Amino acid sequence: MSNMEKLVAIYREVLKKPDLELKPELTARDVDNWDSLAHVQIIVEVEKKFGVEFDLDDFLAIRNVGDFFKLLQRYGVEL
Amino acid sequence: MSNLKIKPITNSDLALMAKFLTANLSAQFSADEWEFAFSQDWSSNKPNNGFMLLDGEQVVGVVGAIYSQQIVNGKKVDVCNINSWTVLPQYRSDSIYLLIKTIRQPGFHFTILTPRLQEMEIYRFLKFRTIVTRMIVTANLPWPFARLRGVRTITDIGALQQMLSLKDARVHREHTSSPWLKHIAVGVEGELCYVIYQRVKLKGLPTAAILYVSDSALFDKYRLALGHALLGRGALFMRLESRFNTNKPKLSLLQNYSTPTLVLSDLLKDSDVQNIYSERAALNLDGVT
């Protein structure tokens, strides 16, 4: 499974959307169930799966899925 | 967040906030009661009453903050008690920014005393520590030896002000404006245990929910006298958090579940976290389900 596939699986599982397509411009506002708790769950799952730890400023900088991709790449995760 | 903004809740916003909480968090408290809860004068360093999320001019979410200056290990400490986090469903993807805005205020130690269980993951993510505490419930029994042993019970406001330590006299003064809070001291001269409690119902039975204990050791020592005094005031049981009291008395029940207490502080120990500077004291919880 590629890193991108792992990432998509996390989003789909947390948001309970098995068909969710991850596009860079996607925001929490675009998806039902994507509340602050889901946001945190995604971050925590990604931290576990990819062995990284974000700080609060990273979290605040995420406005859409594309921002999150960039953040992960900054932490050395190849997508 | 593009069309939304977060704004500190000033004193002039309190009525708006209170109305929002009555409508969206708990109608068991009127807007006046909510407003009173956040109008406490427990800190000269109070920067706001929390933060609100606005969509245009409309309030769509709030997080309440009750500030206090407490004496911990002889030093004045600024504490922010976070509560009443409420956001309309369609704005919940942005609700965490209210919390982050609150805990980013420098110089404060943060507590949350009534978290919802489903939010715990968010608080853990924000590095809050969970305090493991349970409720100890004890029956208040007659104990006629109090007088023989010279143990006094003091409830008179003037007498309490004269006899309590400087720290406890201040705690007392800060809580006299809430008529649902009851104040009592038991012990002998120079060795008084000061207690603040609220009358609540436990399985329908009148119970004294202890909110503040000035000294755990003295509380243990004078527990029977206190139970006797509380029984005389109509409370069949007393309920106390285990973190306030090292000894679980015989014939007491340990409740399996209690709401977790959360702390974000490198200074406050479990026993330093006070209920009396929070919504637990600022709202009348008697009869609230």
CSV table of C-alpha atoms in Angstrom, one decimal:
chain,number,residue,atom,x,y,z
A,1,MET,CA,0.0,0.0,0.0
A,2,SER,CA,1.4,3.4,-1.0
A,3,ASN,CA,1.5,6.3,1.5
A,4,MET,CA,-1.2,8.0,-0.5
A,5,GLU,CA,-3.4,4.9,-0.3
A,6,LYS,CA,-2.8,4.7,3.5
A,7,LEU,CA,-3.8,8.4,3.8
A,8,VAL,CA,-7.0,7.9,1.8
A,9,ALA,CA,-7.9,4.9,3.9
A,10,ILE,CA,-7.5,6.9,7.1
A,11,TYR,CA,-9.8,9.7,5.8
A,12,ARG,CA,-12.4,7.2,4.5
A,13,GLU,CA,-12.4,5.3,7.8
A,14,VAL,CA,-12.6,8.3,10.1
A,15,LEU,CA,-15.2,10.1,8.0
A,16,LYS,CA,-17.1,6.9,7.3
A,17,LYS,CA,-17.1,7.7,3.6
A,18,PRO,CA,-15.8,4.6,1.7
A,19,ASP,CA,-15.9,6.4,-1.6
A,20,LEU,CA,-14.3,9.6,-0.5
A,21,GLU,CA,-11.9,11.1,-3.2
A,22,LEU,CA,-9.1,13.1,-1.6
A,23,LYS,CA,-8.5,16.2,-3.7
A,24,PRO,CA,-6.2,18.9,-2.6
A,25,GLU,CA,-8.9,21.6,-2.5
A,26,LEU,CA,-11.2,19.4,-0.3
A,27,THR,CA,-12.1,21.1,3.1
A,28,ALA,CA,-13.9,19.9,6.2
A,29,ARG,CA,-16.9,22.1,5.1
A,30,ASP,CA,-17.3,19.8,2.0
A,31,VAL,CA,-17.9,16.6,3.9
A,32,ASP,CA,-20.6,15.6,6.4
A,33,ASN,CA,-19.2,14.2,9.6
A,34,TRP,CA,-16.0,16.2,9.3
A,35,ASP,CA,-16.1,18.0,12.6
A,36,SER,CA,-13.3,19.0,14.9
A,37,LEU,CA,-13.2,15.5,16.5
A,38,ALA,CA,-12.9,13.9,13.1
A,39,HIS,CA,-10.1,16.4,12.3
A,40,VAL,CA,-8.2,15.4,15.4
A,41,GLN,CA,-8.8,11.7,14.7
A,42,ILE,CA,-7.3,12.0,11.2
A,43,ILE,CA,-4.3,13.8,12.5
A,44,VAL,CA,-3.7,11.3,15.3
A,45,GLU,CA,-4.1,8.3,13.0
A,46,VAL,CA,-1.7,9.9,10.5
A,47,GLU,CA,0.8,10.5,13.3
A,48,LYS,CA,0.5,6.8,14.3
A,49,LYS,CA,0.7,5.4,10.8
A,50,PHE,CA,3.5,7.6,9.6
A,51,GLY,CA,5.5,7.9,12.8
A,52,VAL,CA,5.4,11.7,12.9
A,53,GLU,CA,4.2,14.2,15.5
A,54,PHE,CA,2.7,17.5,14.5
A,55,ASP,CA,2.6,20.6,16.7
A,56,LEU,CA,-0.4,22.8,17.2
A,57,ASP,CA,0.9,25.4,14.7
A,58,ASP,CA,1.0,22.7,12.0
A,59,PHE,CA,-2.6,21.8,12.9
A,60,LEU,CA,-3.7,25.5,12.6
A,61,ALA,CA,-2.0,25.8,9.2
A,62,ILE,CA,-4.1,23.0,7.6
A,63,ARG,CA,-7.0,24.6,5.7
A,64,ASN,CA,-7.6,21.8,3.1
A,65,VAL,CA,-6.3,18.4,2.2
A,66,GLY,CA,-3.6,19.9,0.0
A,67,ASP,CA,-2.2,21.8,3.0
A,68,PHE,CA,-2.0,18.5,4.8
A,69,PHE,CA,-0.2,16.8,1.9
A,70,LYS,CA,2.4,19.6,1.9
A,71,LEU,CA,2.8,19.3,5.7
A,72,LEU,CA,3.3,15.6,5.5
A,73,GLN,CA,5.9,16.1,2.8
A,74,ARG,CA,7.7,18.6,5.0
A,75,TYR,CA,7.9,15.8,7.6
A,76,GLY,CA,9.6,13.6,5.1
A,77,VAL,CA,6.5,11.5,4.1
A,78,GLU,CA,6.6,10.8,0.3
A,79,LEU,CA,3.3,11.0,-1.4
B,1,MET,CA,-12.9,29.5,8.5
B,2,SER,CA,-12.9,32.0,5.7
B,3,ASN,CA,-16.2,33.8,6.5
B,4,LEU,CA,-16.0,33.1,10.2
B,5,LYS,CA,-14.2,35.0,12.9
B,6,ILE,CA,-13.3,34.3,16.5
B,7,LYS,CA,-13.8,37.2,19.0
B,8,PRO,CA,-13.1,37.4,22.7
B,9,ILE,CA,-16.3,37.5,24.8
B,10,THR,CA,-16.2,40.9,26.6
B,11,ASN,CA,-18.5,41.8,29.5
B,12,SER,CA,-20.7,43.6,27.1
B,13,ASP,CA,-21.1,40.3,25.0
B,14,LEU,CA,-22.1,38.3,28.1
B,15,ALA,CA,-25.9,38.7,27.5
B,16,LEU,CA,-25.5,37.4,23.9
B,17,MET,CA,-23.3,34.5,25.1
B,18,ALA,CA,-25.8,33.6,27.9
B,19,LYS,CA,-28.7,33.6,25.4
B,20,PHE,CA,-26.8,31.3,23.1
B,21,LEU,CA,-26.0,28.9,25.9
B,22,THR,CA,-29.6,28.7,27.1
B,23,ALA,CA,-30.7,28.1,23.5
B,24,ASN,CA,-28.0,25.6,22.5
B,25,LEU,CA,-26.4,24.1,25.6
B,26,SER,CA,-28.8,23.8,28.5
B,27,ALA,CA,-32.2,25.4,28.9
B,28,GLN,CA,-32.0,24.2,32.5
B,29,PHE,CA,-30.2,27.5,33.2
B,30,SER,CA,-31.7,30.8,32.2
B,31,ALA,CA,-29.8,33.4,30.4
B,32,ASP,CA,-29.5,35.3,33.6
B,33,GLU,CA,-28.0,32.3,35.4
B,34,TRP,CA,-25.5,31.8,32.6
B,35,GLU,CA,-24.6,35.5,32.8
B,36,PHE,CA,-24.2,35.4,36.5
B,37,ALA,CA,-21.8,32.3,36.2
B,38,PHE,CA,-19.4,34.3,34.0
B,39,SER,CA,-19.7,37.5,36.0
B,40,GLN,CA,-17.7,36.2,39.0
B,41,ASP,CA,-15.0,38.5,40.3
B,42,TRP,CA,-12.4,35.9,40.9
B,43,SER,CA,-9.5,37.4,39.1
B,44,SER,CA,-8.1,40.9,38.5
B,45,ASN,CA,-6.4,39.4,35.4
B,46,LYS,CA,-9.5,38.4,33.6
B,47,PRO,CA,-8.9,39.0,29.9
B,48,ASN,CA,-12.3,37.9,28.6
B,49,ASN,CA,-15.1,35.5,29.3
B,50,GLY,CA,-14.1,33.0,26.6
B,51,PHE,CA,-14.3,33.2,22.9
B,52,MET,CA,-17.1,33.2,20.4
B,53,LEU,CA,-17.3,32.0,16.8
B,54,LEU,CA,-19.2,34.5,14.6
B,55,ASP,CA,-20.6,34.0,11.1
B,56,GLY,CA,-21.1,37.6,10.2
B,57,GLU,CA,-22.8,39.1,13.2
B,58,GLN,CA,-24.4,35.8,14.3
B,59,VAL,CA,-23.0,33.8,17.2
B,60,VAL,CA,-22.6,30.2,16.0
B,61,GLY,CA,-20.3,28.9,18.8
B,62,VAL,CA,-18.8,29.8,22.1
B,63,VAL,CA,-16.4,28.5,24.6
B,64,GLY,CA,-16.7,29.9,28.1
B,65,ALA,CA,-13.8,30.8,30.4
B,66,ILE,CA,-14.0,31.4,34.1
B,67,TYR,CA,-10.8,33.0,35.4
B,68,SER,CA,-9.5,33.0,38.9
B,69,GLN,CA,-6.4,33.9,40.8
B,70,GLN,CA,-5.7,31.1,43.3
B,71,ILE,CA,-3.0,30.6,45.9
B,72,VAL,CA,-1.1,27.4,45.2
B,73,ASN,CA,1.9,26.6,47.4
B,74,GLY,CA,1.8,30.2,48.7
B,75,LYS,CA,2.0,31.7,45.2
B,76,LYS,CA,-0.7,33.5,43.2
B,77,VAL,CA,-1.6,31.5,40.1
B,78,ASP,CA,-3.8,32.5,37.2
B,79,VAL,CA,-6.2,29.7,36.3
B,80,CYS,CA,-8.6,29.6,33.4
B,81,ASN,CA,-11.5,27.1,33.7
B,82,ILE,CA,-12.8,26.2,30.3
B,83,ASN,CA,-16.4,25.2,30.0
B,84,SER,CA,-19.6,25.3,28.0
B,85,TRP,CA,-18.0,24.6,24.6
B,86,THR,CA,-20.9,24.7,22.3
B,87,VAL,CA,-20.9,25.1,18.5
B,88,LEU,CA,-23.8,24.8,16.1
B,89,PRO,CA,-23.6,21.5,14.1
B,90,GLN,CA,-22.9,23.0,10.7
B,91,TYR,CA,-19.8,24.9,12.2
B,92,ARG,CA,-18.3,22.0,14.1
B,93,SER,CA,-15.4,21.6,11.7
B,94,ASP,CA,-14.1,24.9,13.1
B,95,SER,CA,-15.0,24.4,16.8
B,96,ILE,CA,-11.6,23.4,17.8
B,97,TYR,CA,-10.2,26.8,17.0
B,98,LEU,CA,-12.2,28.2,19.9
B,99,LEU,CA,-10.3,25.9,22.3
B,100,ILE,CA,-7.0,26.6,20.7
B,101,LYS,CA,-7.5,30.3,20.9
B,102,THR,CA,-8.3,29.9,24.6
B,103,ILE,CA,-5.4,27.7,25.6
B,104,ARG,CA,-2.9,29.9,23.6
B,105,GLN,CA,-3.4,32.7,26.1
B,106,PRO,CA,-0.1,33.0,27.9
B,107,GLY,CA,0.4,33.0,31.7
B,108,PHE,CA,-2.7,30.8,32.5
B,109,HIS,CA,-3.1,27.3,33.7
B,110,PHE,CA,-6.1,25.6,32.2
B,111,THR,CA,-8.7,23.2,33.7
B,112,ILE,CA,-11.8,21.5,32.3
B,113,LEU,CA,-14.1,20.0,34.9
B,114,THR,CA,-17.2,19.0,32.9
B,115,PRO,CA,-15.9,17.6,29.6
B,116,ARG,CA,-18.1,15.5,27.4
B,117,LEU,CA,-16.7,12.0,27.0
B,118,GLN,CA,-16.9,12.1,23.2
B,119,GLU,CA,-14.6,15.2,23.3
B,120,MET,CA,-11.8,13.5,25.3
B,121,GLU,CA,-9.7,12.7,22.2
B,122,ILE,CA,-9.6,16.4,21.3
B,123,TYR,CA,-8.4,17.3,24.8
B,124,ARG,CA,-5.8,14.6,24.7
B,125,PHE,CA,-4.6,16.0,21.4
B,126,LEU,CA,-4.3,19.4,23.0
B,127,LYS,CA,-2.1,17.8,25.7
B,128,PHE,CA,-4.6,18.0,28.6
B,129,ARG,CA,-3.8,15.6,31.4
B,130,THR,CA,-6.7,13.5,32.8
B,131,ILE,CA,-7.0,13.4,36.5
B,132,VAL,CA,-8.3,10.1,37.8
B,133,THR,CA,-10.8,10.9,40.4
B,134,ARG,CA,-13.9,9.1,41.7
B,135,MET,CA,-16.7,10.1,44.0
B,136,ILE,CA,-16.7,8.8,47.6
B,137,VAL,CA,-20.2,8.8,49.1
B,138,THR,CA,-20.6,8.5,52.8
B,139,ALA,CA,-23.7,8.4,55.0
B,140,ASN,CA,-23.9,11.3,57.5
B,141,LEU,CA,-24.5,9.7,60.9
B,142,PRO,CA,-25.3,11.2,64.3
B,143,TRP,CA,-22.1,11.7,66.3
B,144,PRO,CA,-23.0,13.1,69.7
B,145,PHE,CA,-19.4,13.3,71.0
B,146,ALA,CA,-18.6,16.5,69.1
B,147,ARG,CA,-19.4,18.8,72.0
B,148,LEU,CA,-17.8,16.6,74.5
B,149,ARG,CA,-14.6,16.8,72.5
B,150,GLY,CA,-14.8,20.5,72.1
B,151,VAL,CA,-15.4,20.3,68.4
B,152,ARG,CA,-17.3,23.4,67.1
B,153,THR,CA,-19.4,23.9,64.0
B,154,ILE,CA,-19.3,27.4,62.5
B,155,THR,CA,-21.6,28.6,59.7
B,156,ASP,CA,-22.1,32.3,60.6
B,157,ILE,CA,-20.6,34.5,58.0
B,158,GLY,CA,-19.0,37.0,60.4
B,159,ALA,CA,-17.6,34.2,62.6
B,160,LEU,CA,-16.1,32.4,59.6
B,161,GLN,CA,-14.4,35.6,58.4
B,162,GLN,CA,-12.8,36.0,61.8
B,163,MET,CA,-11.8,32.5,62.4
B,164,LEU,CA,-10.6,31.2,59.0
B,165,SER,CA,-7.0,31.6,57.8
B,166,LEU,CA,-6.3,34.5,55.4
B,167,LYS,CA,-6.4,32.2,52.4
B,168,ASP,CA,-9.7,30.6,53.4
B,169,ALA,CA,-11.3,33.9,54.4
B,170,ARG,CA,-10.6,35.1,50.9
B,171,VAL,CA,-12.1,31.9,49.4
B,172,HIS,CA,-15.1,32.4,51.6
B,173,ARG,CA,-15.6,36.1,50.6
B,174,GLU,CA,-15.3,35.2,46.9
B,175,HIS,CA,-18.2,32.7,47.2
B,176,THR,CA,-20.8,34.4,49.4
B,177,SER,CA,-22.7,35.9,46.5
B,178,SER,CA,-23.9,32.4,45.4
B,179,PRO,CA,-26.7,31.5,47.8
B,180,TRP,CA,-26.6,27.8,46.8
B,181,LEU,CA,-23.1,27.4,48.1
B,182,LYS,CA,-23.1,26.5,51.8
B,183,HIS,CA,-20.2,27.2,54.1
B,184,ILE,CA,-19.2,25.3,57.2
B,185,ALA,CA,-16.2,25.0,59.4
B,186,VAL,CA,-15.6,22.2,61.9
B,187,GLY,CA,-12.8,21.6,64.4
B,188,VAL,CA,-11.3,23.3,67.4
B,189,GLU,CA,-9.8,26.8,67.6
B,190,GLY,CA,-6.7,27.0,65.5
B,191,GLU,CA,-7.5,23.8,63.8
B,192,LEU,CA,-10.5,24.4,61.6
B,193,CYS,CA,-11.5,22.5,58.5
B,194,TYR,CA,-13.4,24.8,56.2
B,195,VAL,CA,-15.8,23.2,53.7
B,196,ILE,CA,-17.9,24.5,50.9
B,197,TYR,CA,-20.7,22.3,49.7
B,198,GLN,CA,-23.8,22.4,47.6
B,199,ARG,CA,-27.1,20.6,48.2
B,200,VAL,CA,-27.8,18.1,45.5
B,201,LYS,CA,-30.0,15.0,45.1
B,202,LEU,CA,-28.3,11.6,44.9
B,203,LYS,CA,-30.8,9.0,43.8
B,204,GLY,CA,-33.4,11.4,45.1
B,205,LEU,CA,-31.8,11.7,48.5
B,206,PRO,CA,-30.5,15.0,49.9
B,207,THR,CA,-26.7,15.0,49.7
B,208,ALA,CA,-24.0,17.5,50.4
B,209,ALA,CA,-21.7,17.6,47.4
B,210,ILE,CA,-18.4,18.9,48.8
B,211,LEU,CA,-16.7,21.4,46.5
B,212,TYR,CA,-13.9,22.6,48.7
B,213,VAL,CA,-11.9,21.2,51.6
B,214,SER,CA,-9.4,23.5,53.1
B,215,ASP,CA,-7.3,20.7,54.6
B,216,SER,CA,-7.6,16.9,53.8
B,217,ALA,CA,-6.0,15.8,57.1
B,218,LEU,CA,-8.3,18.0,59.1
B,219,PHE,CA,-11.2,16.8,57.0
B,220,ASP,CA,-10.4,13.2,57.9
B,221,LYS,CA,-10.0,14.1,61.5
B,222,TYR,CA,-13.3,15.9,61.8
B,223,ARG,CA,-15.3,13.9,59.3
B,224,LEU,CA,-17.7,12.5,61.8
B,225,ALA,CA,-18.4,15.9,63.3
B,226,LEU,CA,-19.0,17.3,59.8
B,227,GLY,CA,-21.3,14.4,58.9
B,228,HIS,CA,-23.3,15.1,62.1
B,229,ALA,CA,-23.5,18.8,61.3
B,230,LEU,CA,-24.6,18.1,57.7
B,231,LEU,CA,-27.2,15.6,58.9
B,232,GLY,CA,-28.6,18.3,61.1
B,233,ARG,CA,-28.9,20.4,58.0
B,234,GLY,CA,-30.8,17.8,56.1
B,235,ALA,CA,-28.1,16.1,54.1
B,236,LEU,CA,-28.2,12.3,54.5
B,237,PHE,CA,-25.0,11.8,52.5
B,238,MET,CA,-21.8,13.6,51.7
B,239,ARG,CA,-20.1,13.2,48.4
B,240,LEU,CA,-16.5,14.1,47.8
B,241,GLU,CA,-13.9,13.5,45.1
B,242,SER,CA,-11.3,11.0,46.0
B,243,ARG,CA,-8.5,13.4,44.9
B,244,PHE,CA,-9.3,15.6,47.9
B,245,ASN,CA,-9.1,13.0,50.5
B,246,THR,CA,-6.5,10.3,51.0
B,247,ASN,CA,-8.5,8.0,53.3
B,248,LYS,CA,-11.7,6.3,52.1
B,249,PRO,CA,-13.7,5.9,55.3
B,250,LYS,CA,-15.4,2.7,56.3
B,251,LEU,CA,-19.0,2.4,55.3
B,252,SER,CA,-18.5,4.5,52.2
B,253,LEU,CA,-19.3,3.9,48.6
B,254,LEU,CA,-17.0,4.5,45.7
B,255,GLN,CA,-18.9,5.5,42.7
B,256,ASN,CA,-17.7,3.7,39.6
B,257,TYR,CA,-18.0,6.6,37.3
B,258,SER,CA,-17.3,10.3,37.6
B,259,THR,CA,-16.7,13.0,35.0
B,260,PRO,CA,-13.0,13.2,34.2
B,261,THR,CA,-11.1,16.3,35.3
B,262,LEU,CA,-8.6,17.8,32.8
B,263,VAL,CA,-5.6,20.0,33.4
B,264,LEU,CA,-3.2,21.7,31.1
B,265,SER,CA,-0.5,23.0,33.4
B,266,ASP,CA,3.0,22.1,34.4
B,267,LEU,CA,2.4,23.5,37.9
B,268,LEU,CA,-1.1,22.3,39.2
B,269,LYS,CA,-1.1,19.0,40.9
B,270,ASP,CA,-4.3,16.9,41.0
B,271,SER,CA,-5.3,18.2,44.4
B,272,ASP,CA,-4.7,21.8,43.3
B,273,VAL,CA,-7.5,21.8,40.8
B,274,GLN,CA,-10.4,23.6,42.5
B,275,ASN,CA,-14.1,23.1,41.8
B,276,ILE,CA,-15.0,26.4,43.5
B,277,TYR,CA,-13.6,28.5,40.7
B,278,SER,CA,-15.7,26.9,38.0
B,279,GLU,CA,-19.2,26.3,36.6
B,280,ARG,CA,-19.6,23.8,39.4
B,281,ALA,CA,-19.8,26.6,41.9
B,282,ALA,CA,-21.0,29.4,39.6
B,283,LEU,CA,-24.2,27.6,38.6
B,284,ASN,CA,-26.8,26.2,40.9
B,285,LEU,CA,-26.7,22.5,40.1
B,286,ASP,CA,-29.3,21.4,42.6
B,287,GLY,CA,-32.1,19.7,40.6
B,288,VAL,CA,-30.1,19.7,37.4
B,289,THR,CA,-30.1,16.4,35.6
